[in-house]
Short mmCIF file of C-alpha atoms in Angstrom, two decimals:
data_model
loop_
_atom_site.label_atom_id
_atom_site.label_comp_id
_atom_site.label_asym_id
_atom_site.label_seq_id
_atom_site.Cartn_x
_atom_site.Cartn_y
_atom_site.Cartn_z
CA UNK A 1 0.00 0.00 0.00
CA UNK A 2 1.30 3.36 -1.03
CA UNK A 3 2.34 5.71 1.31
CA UNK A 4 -0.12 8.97 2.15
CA UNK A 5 2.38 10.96 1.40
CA UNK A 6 2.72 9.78 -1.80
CA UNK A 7 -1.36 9.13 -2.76
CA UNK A 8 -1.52 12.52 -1.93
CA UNK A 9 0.97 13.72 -4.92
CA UNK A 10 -0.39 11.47 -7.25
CA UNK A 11 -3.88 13.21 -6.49
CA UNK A 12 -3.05 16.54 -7.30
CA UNK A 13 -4.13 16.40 -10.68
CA UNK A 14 -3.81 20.10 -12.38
CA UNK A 15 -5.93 22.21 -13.85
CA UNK A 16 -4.10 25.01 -14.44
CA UNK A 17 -1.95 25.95 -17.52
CA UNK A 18 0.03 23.51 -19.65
CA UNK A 19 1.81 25.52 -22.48
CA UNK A 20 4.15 24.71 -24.54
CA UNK A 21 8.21 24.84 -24.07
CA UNK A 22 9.36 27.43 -23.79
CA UNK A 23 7.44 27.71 -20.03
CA UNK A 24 8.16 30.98 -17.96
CA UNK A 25 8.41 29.21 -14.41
CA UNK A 26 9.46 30.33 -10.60
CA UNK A 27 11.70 27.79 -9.09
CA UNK A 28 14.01 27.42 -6.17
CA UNK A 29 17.71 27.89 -7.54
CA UNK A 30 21.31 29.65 -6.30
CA UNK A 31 21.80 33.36 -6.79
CA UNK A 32 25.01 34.97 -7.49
CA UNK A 33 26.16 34.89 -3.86
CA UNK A 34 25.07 31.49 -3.46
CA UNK A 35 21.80 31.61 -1.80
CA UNK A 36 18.73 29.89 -3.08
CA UNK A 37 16.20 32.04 -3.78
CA UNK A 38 12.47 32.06 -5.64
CA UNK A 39 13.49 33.04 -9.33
CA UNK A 40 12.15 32.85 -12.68
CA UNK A 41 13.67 30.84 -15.12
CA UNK A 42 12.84 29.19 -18.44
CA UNK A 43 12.06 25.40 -18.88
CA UNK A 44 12.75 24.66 -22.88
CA UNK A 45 12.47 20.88 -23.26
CA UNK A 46 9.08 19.23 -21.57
CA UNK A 47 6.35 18.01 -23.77
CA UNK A 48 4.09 18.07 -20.90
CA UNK A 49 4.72 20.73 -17.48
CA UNK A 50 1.99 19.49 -15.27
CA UNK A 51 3.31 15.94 -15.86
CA UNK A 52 7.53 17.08 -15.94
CA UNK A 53 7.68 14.76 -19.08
CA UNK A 54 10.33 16.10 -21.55
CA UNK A 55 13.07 15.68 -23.59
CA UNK A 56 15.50 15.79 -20.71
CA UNK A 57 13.37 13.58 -17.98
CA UNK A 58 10.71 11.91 -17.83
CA UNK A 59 9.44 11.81 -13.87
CA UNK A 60 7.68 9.11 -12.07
CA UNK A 61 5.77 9.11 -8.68
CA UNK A 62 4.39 6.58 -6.35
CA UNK A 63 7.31 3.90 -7.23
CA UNK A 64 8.78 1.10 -4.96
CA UNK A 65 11.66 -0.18 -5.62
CA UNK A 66 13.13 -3.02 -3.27
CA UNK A 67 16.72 -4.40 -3.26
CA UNK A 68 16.50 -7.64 -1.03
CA UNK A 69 18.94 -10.73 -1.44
CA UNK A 70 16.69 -13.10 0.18
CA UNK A 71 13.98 -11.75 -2.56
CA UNK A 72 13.08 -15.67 -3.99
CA UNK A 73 12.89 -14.42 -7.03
CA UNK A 74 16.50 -13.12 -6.68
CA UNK A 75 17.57 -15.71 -5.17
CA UNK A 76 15.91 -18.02 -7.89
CA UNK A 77 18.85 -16.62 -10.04
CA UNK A 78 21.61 -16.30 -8.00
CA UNK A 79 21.21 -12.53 -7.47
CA UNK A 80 20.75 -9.65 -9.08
CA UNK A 81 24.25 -9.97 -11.12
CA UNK A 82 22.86 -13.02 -12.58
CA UNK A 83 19.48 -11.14 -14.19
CA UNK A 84 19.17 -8.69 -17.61
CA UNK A 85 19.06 -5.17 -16.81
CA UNK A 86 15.17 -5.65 -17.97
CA UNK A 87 14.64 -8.64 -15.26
CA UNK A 88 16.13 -6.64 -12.73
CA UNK A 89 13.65 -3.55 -13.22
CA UNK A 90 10.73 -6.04 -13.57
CA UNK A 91 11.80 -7.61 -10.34
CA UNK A 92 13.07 -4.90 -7.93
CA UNK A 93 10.60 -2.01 -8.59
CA UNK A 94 7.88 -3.52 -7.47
CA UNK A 95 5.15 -0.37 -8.11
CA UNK A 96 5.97 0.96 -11.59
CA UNK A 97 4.35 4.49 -10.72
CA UNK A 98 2.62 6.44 -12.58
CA UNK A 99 2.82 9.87 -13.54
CA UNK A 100 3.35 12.93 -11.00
CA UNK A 101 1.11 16.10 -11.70
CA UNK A 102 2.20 19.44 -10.72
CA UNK A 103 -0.08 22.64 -9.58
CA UNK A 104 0.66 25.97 -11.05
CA UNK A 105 -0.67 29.76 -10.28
CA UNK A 106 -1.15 31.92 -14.11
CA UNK A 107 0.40 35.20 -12.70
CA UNK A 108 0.23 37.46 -15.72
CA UNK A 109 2.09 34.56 -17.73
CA UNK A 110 4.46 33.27 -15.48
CA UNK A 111 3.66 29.66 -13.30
CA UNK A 112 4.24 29.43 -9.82
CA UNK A 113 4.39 26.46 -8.03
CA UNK A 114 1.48 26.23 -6.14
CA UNK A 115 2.51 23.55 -3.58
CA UNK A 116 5.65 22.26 -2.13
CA UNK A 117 6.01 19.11 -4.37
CA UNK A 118 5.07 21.68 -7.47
CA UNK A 119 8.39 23.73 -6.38
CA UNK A 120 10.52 20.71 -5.85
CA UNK A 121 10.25 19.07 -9.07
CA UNK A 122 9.93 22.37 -11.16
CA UNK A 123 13.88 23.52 -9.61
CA UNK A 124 14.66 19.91 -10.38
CA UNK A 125 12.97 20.16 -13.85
CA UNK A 126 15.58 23.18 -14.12
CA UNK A 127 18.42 21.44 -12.75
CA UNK A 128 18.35 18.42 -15.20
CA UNK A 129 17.94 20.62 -17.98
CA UNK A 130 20.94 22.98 -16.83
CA UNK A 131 23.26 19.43 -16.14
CA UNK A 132 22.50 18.80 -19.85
CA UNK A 133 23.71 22.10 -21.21
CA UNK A 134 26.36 21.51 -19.40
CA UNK A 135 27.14 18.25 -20.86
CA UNK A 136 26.24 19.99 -24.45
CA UNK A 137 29.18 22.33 -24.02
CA UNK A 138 31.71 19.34 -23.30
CA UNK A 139 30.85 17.22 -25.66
CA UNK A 140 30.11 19.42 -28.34
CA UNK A 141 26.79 17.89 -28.74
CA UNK A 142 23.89 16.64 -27.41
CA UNK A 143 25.04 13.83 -24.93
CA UNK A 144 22.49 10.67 -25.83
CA UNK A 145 23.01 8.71 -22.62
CA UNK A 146 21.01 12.19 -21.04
CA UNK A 147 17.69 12.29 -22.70
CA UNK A 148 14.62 11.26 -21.42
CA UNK A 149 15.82 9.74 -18.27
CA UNK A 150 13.51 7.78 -16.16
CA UNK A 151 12.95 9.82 -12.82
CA UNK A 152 11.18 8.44 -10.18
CA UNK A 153 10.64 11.18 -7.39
CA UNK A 154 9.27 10.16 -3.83
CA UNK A 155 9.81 6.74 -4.02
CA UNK A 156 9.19 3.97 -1.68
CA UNK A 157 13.03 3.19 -1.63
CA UNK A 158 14.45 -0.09 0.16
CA UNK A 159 17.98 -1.35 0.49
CA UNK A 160 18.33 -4.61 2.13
CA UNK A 161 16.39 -2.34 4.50
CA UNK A 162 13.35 -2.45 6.30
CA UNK A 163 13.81 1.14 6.38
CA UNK A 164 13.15 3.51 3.33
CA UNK A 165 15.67 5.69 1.97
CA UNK A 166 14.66 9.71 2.82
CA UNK A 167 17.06 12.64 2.37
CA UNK A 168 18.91 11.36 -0.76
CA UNK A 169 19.67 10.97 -4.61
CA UNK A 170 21.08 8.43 -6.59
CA UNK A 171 21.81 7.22 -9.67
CA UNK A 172 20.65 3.35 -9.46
CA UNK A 173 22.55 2.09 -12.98
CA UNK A 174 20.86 -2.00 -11.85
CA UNK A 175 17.57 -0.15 -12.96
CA UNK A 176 18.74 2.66 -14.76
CA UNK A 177 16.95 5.29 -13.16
CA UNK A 178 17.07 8.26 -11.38
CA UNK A 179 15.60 7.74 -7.52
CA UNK A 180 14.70 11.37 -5.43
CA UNK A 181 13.38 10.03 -2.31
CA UNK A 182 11.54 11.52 0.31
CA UNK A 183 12.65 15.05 2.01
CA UNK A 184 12.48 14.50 5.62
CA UNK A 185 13.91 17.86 6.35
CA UNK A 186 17.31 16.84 8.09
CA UNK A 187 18.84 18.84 5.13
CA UNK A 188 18.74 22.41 4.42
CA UNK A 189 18.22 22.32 0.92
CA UNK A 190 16.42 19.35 -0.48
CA UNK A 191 18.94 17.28 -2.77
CA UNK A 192 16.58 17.68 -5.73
CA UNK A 193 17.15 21.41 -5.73
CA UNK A 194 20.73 21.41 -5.29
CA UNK A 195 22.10 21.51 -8.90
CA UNK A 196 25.63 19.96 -7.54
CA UNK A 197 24.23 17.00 -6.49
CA UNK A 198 21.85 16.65 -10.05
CA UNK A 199 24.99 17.27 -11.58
CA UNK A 200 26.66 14.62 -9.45
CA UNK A 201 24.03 11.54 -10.23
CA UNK A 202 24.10 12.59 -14.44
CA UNK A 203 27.76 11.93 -14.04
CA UNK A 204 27.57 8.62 -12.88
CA UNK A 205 24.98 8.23 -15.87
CA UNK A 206 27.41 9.86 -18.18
CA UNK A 207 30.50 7.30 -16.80
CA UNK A 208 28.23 4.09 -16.77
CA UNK A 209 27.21 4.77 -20.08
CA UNK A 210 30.42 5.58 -22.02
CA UNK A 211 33.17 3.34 -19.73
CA UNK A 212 30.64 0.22 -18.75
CA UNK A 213 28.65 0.28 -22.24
CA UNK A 214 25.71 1.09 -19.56
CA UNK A 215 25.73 -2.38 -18.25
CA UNK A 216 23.19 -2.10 -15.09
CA UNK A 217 25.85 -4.17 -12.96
CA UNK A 218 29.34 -3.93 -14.51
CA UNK A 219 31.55 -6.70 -14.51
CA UNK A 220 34.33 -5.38 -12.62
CA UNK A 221 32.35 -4.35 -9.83
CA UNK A 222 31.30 -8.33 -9.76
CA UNK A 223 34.71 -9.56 -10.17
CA UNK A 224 37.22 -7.01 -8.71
CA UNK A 225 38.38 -6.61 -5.13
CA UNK A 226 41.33 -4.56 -3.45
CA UNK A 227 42.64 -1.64 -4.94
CA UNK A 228 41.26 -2.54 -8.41
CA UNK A 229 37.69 -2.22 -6.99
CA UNK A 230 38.52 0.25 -4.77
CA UNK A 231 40.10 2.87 -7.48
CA UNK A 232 37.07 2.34 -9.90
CA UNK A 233 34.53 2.73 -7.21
CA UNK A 234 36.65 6.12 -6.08
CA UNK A 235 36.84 7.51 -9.52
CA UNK A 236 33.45 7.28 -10.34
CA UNK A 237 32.43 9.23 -7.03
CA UNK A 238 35.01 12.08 -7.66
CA UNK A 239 34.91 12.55 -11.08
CA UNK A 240 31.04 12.72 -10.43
CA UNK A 241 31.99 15.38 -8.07
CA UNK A 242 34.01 17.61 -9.92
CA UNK A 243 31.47 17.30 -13.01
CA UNK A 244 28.93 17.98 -10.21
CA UNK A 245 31.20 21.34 -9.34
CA UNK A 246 31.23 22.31 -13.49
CA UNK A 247 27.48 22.01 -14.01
CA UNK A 248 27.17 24.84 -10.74
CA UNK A 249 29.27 26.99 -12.97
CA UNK A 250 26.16 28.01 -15.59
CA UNK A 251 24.11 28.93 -12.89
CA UNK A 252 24.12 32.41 -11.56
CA UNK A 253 25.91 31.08 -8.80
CA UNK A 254 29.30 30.35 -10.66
CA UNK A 255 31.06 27.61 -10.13
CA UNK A 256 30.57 26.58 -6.45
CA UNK A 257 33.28 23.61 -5.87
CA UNK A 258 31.31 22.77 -2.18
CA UNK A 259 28.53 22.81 -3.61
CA UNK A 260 27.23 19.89 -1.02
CA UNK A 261 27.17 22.74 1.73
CA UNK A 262 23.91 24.02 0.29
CA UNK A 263 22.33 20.65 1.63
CA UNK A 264 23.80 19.74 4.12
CA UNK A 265 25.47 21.19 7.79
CA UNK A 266 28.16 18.91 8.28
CA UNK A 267 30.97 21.15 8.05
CA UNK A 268 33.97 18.08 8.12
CA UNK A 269 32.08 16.08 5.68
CA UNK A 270 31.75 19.80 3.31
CA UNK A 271 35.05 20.20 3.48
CA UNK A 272 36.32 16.38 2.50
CA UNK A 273 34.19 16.49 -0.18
CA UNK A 274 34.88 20.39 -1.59
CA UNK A 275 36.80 19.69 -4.92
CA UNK A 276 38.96 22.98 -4.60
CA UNK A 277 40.28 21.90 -1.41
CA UNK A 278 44.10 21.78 -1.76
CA UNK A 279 45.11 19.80 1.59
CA UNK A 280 43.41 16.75 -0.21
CA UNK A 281 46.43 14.55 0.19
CA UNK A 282 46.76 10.18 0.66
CA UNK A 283 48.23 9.29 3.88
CA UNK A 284 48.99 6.43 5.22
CA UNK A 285 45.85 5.51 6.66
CA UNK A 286 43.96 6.34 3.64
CA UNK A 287 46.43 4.46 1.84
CA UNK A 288 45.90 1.28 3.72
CA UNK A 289 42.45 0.98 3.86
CA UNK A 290 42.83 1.89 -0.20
CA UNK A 291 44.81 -1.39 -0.93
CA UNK A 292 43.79 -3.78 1.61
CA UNK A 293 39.72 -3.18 2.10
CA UNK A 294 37.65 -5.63 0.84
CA UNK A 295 34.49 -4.10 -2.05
CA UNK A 296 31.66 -4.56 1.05
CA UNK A 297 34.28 -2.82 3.28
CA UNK A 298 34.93 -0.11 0.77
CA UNK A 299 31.49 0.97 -0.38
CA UNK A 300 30.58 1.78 3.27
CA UNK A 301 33.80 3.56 3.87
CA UNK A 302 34.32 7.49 3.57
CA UNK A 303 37.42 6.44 2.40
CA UNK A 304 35.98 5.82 -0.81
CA UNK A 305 34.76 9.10 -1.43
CA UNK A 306 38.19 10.35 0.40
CA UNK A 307 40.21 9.11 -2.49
CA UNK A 308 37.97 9.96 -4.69
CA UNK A 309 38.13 13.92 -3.67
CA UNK A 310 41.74 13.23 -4.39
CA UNK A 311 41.10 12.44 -7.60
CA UNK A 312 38.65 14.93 -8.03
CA UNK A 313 41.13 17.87 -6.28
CA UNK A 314 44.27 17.06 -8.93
CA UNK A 315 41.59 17.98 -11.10
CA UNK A 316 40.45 21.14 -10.19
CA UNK A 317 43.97 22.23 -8.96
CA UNK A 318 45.46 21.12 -12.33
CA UNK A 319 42.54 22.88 -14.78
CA UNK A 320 43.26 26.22 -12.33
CA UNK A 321 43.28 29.00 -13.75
CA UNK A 322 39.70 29.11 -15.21
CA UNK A 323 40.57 29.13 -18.65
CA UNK A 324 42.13 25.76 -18.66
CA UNK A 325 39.04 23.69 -17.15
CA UNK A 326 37.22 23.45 -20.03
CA UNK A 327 39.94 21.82 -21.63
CA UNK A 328 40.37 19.53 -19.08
CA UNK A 329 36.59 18.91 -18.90
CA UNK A 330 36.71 17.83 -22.39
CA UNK A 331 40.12 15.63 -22.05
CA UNK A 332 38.42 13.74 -19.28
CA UNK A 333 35.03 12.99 -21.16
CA UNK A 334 37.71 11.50 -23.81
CA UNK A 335 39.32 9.56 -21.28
CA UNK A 336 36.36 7.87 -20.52
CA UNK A 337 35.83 5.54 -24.28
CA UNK A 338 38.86 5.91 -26.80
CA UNK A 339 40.26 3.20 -29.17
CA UNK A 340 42.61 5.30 -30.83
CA UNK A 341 45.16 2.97 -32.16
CA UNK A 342 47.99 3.87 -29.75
CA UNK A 343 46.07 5.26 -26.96
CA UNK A 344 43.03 4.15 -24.62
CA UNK A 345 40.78 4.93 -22.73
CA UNK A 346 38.45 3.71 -19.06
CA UNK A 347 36.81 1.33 -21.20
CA UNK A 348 39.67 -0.03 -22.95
CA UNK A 349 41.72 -0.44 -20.17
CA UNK A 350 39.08 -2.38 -17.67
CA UNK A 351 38.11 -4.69 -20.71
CA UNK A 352 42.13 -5.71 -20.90
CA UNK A 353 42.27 -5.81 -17.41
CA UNK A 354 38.89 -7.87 -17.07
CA UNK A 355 40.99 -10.91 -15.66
CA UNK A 356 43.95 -9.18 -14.62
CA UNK A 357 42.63 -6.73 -12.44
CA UNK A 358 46.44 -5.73 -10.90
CA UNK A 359 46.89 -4.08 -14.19
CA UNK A 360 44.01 -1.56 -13.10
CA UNK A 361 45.92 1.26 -11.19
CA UNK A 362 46.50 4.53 -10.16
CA UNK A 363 48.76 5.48 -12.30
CA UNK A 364 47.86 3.75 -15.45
CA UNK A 365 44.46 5.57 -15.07
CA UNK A 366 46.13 9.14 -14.85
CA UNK A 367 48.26 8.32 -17.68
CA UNK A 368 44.78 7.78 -19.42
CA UNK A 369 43.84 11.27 -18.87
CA UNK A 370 47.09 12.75 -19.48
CA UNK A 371 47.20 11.03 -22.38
CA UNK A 372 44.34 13.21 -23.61
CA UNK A 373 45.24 16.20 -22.60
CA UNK A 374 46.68 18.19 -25.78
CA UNK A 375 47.51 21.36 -23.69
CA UNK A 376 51.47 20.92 -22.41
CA UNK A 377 51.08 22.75 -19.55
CA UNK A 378 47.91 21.67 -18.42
CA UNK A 379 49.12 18.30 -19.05
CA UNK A 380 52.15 18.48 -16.35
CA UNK A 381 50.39 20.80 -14.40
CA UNK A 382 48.02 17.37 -13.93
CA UNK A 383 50.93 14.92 -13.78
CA UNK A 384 52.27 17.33 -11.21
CA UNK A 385 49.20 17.52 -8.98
CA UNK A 386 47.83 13.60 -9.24
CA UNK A 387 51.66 12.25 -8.37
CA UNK A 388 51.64 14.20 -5.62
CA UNK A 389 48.27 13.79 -4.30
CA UNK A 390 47.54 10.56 -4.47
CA UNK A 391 50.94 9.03 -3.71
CA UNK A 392 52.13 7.39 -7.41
CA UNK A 393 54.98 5.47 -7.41
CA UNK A 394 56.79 7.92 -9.99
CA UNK A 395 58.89 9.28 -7.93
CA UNK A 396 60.66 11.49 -11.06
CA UNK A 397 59.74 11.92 -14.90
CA UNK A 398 60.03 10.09 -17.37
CA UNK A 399 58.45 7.55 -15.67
CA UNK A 400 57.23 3.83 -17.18
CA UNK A 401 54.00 3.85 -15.68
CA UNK A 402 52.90 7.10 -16.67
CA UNK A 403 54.90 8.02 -19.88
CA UNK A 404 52.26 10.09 -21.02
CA UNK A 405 53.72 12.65 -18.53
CA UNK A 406 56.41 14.95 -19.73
CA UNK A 407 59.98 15.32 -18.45
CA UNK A 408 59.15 18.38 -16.71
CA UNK A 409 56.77 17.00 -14.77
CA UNK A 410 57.79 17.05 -11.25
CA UNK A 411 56.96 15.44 -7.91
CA UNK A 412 56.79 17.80 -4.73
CA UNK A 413 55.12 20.49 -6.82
CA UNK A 414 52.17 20.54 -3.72
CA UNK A 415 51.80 20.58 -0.37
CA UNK A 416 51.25 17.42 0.14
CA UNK A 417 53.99 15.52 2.70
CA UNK A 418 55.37 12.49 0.85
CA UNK A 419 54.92 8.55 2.15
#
């Protein structure tokens, strides 16, 4: 039986105005000193605004989804590893939904939300179309993997819980689809609103789709354990993050690196996770847990995202000044899928390394990007800032495992202590 909560949503069936794209709208989004604020904006890709169907997303209320090993029809299988991406959405969202409908106020042509639900999914409406322009001016084009994505908002989320998911958004690639569950308040800004974190969950899209051919449960992530798992796990999350920081930047808010401080109040867990943060440095402990925890160990671990902000600060400190991160925006998309004769990219290197995951590593993955990088100095300036940061074993340049690098890259170029 569906939550009230959610009943109540589906009930709100509009009558007012459904134009056509492009829709004059208020919605909840960052001014220029950061704030959120009520603002009117433009929504330029839905088909249908009471509904939030468009070209971008397509949004879903009332689902459940549950995620439950001892599921006997998951079991039946061998678990969820063992099913098609289309058995696994069949089997673990158990309510398919149906369609959300919004309420809006006609005030001498522009909508306002006329209810809190209305608001939330019209900023997130924004959001998702904002992460795709984004995306646009990286690629080049219009990025395929991001149209008409399956959102389901307020669902009835369970992970080998009893309890539901509230506060939180994800990217689930096992059911490709986009979850928003429930607002319960303990955040300040609901995670739907915060463009960082929409920006975070399309990058995971964006990676699943060009480095795992959007395979719902990747191979690696089946077979892999150690550092192999570990690194691809940790690159996913802070690449996500520092994509997450670029899609803040064509908002009026410019290019807000902690961006997870609009949501949340934990100021430790803002700062581990801000990408501009130049302390971000291995040590030891990090480094331990990095090679020796097991994948269960790992994925409930800060440590994962910890390395992962390491990947995602050589970034940011390496594309600094402004007018090089673009570049490196676009070197890292090509990172992602390349079989260039003589070069390669995610994909090529964890399909060669499928059975000899030791090959995976931390430096044969920032040789990857370098590799990419045209720009000379942006290109050591990376070398420079990933050696140090994360702890490579070149020690000096040229180095064998990353000869991508040039001679004058250099470790020590940061503050970061060495190991």
């Amino acid at each position: 039986m569906r939550k009230p909560v959610a009943a109540l949503l589906l009930a709100l069936w509009a009558c007012g105005p459904n134009p056509k794209p492009p829709v004059n709208v208020m919605a909840v989004i960052p001014d220029a000193s950061g704030t959120y604020t009520t603002k009117q904006v433009q929504l330029t890709t839905l088909d249908s605004l009471t509904s939030f169907k468009g070209a971008v997303a397509q949004f879903m209320g009332g689902n459940r989804v549950v995620v439950d090993a001892n599921d006997p029809m998951v079991k039946a299988v061998g678990g969820i590893q063992n099913m098609t991406d289309e058995q696994r959405y069949d089997v673990l969202v158990k309510d398919k939904g149906m369609d959300v409908h919004g309420n809006f106020i006609d005030k001498s042509g522009i909508l306002w939300p006329a209810d809190f639900h209305t608001w939330n999914m019209t900023s997130m409406y924004w959001n998702f179309e904002q992460a795709f322009t984004y995306y646009q001016g990286v690629v080049g084009k219009d990025p395929d993997e991001l149209k008409s994505l399956r959102v389901m908002y307020w669902p009835d989320v369970r992970m080998q819980s009893d309890t539901p998911l509230a506060d939180n958004a994800l990217y689930l690639s096992f059911i490709r689809s986009f979850v928003i569950v429930p607002f319960k308040a303990t955040t300040k800004v609901p995670l739907a609103m915060n463009i960082g974190v929409i920006g975070h969950e399309l990058a995971h899209k964006v990676f699943g789709k060009r480095v795992y051919d959007d395979q719902g449960v990747p191979a690696p992530l089946t077979t892999w354990n150690g550092q192999a798992f570990n690194l691809l796990k940790s690159m996913d999350e802070g690449i996500a993050d520092f994509h997450g920081f670029g899609v803040t930047c064509v908002t009026d808010a410019r290019c807000r690196p902690d961006f997870l401080k609009w949501s949340v109040d934990d100021e430790g867990l803002i700062h581990r996770r801000d990408v501009s943060r130049n302390d971000a440095c291995m040590d030891a402990t990090l480094q331990n847990a990095f090679n020796t925890f097991s994948p269960d160990m790992w994925v409930r671990d800060q440590s994962m995202y910890d390395v992962g902000n390491l990947i995602a600060a050589s970034l940011y400190q390496a594309g600094s000044p402004k007018d090089k991160m673009q570049v490196l925006r676009r070197a890292l998309l090509a990172s992602y899928d390349d079989s260039t004769p003589g070069r390669t990219g995610f994909k090529q290197l964890i399909s060669t390394s499928i059975n000899t995951p030791q090959n995976f590593t931390p430096e044969a993955v920032a040789d990857i990007i370098a590799s990419h990088i045209a720009d000379p100095e942006l290109k050591m300036r990376w070398c420079n800032e990933v050696s140090d940061r994360l702890a490579l074993r070149c020690t000096g340049f040229p180095c064998d495992l990353m000869p991508s690098c040039p001679q004058q890259s250099a470790r020590g170029t940061t503050k970061c202590p060495a190991l």
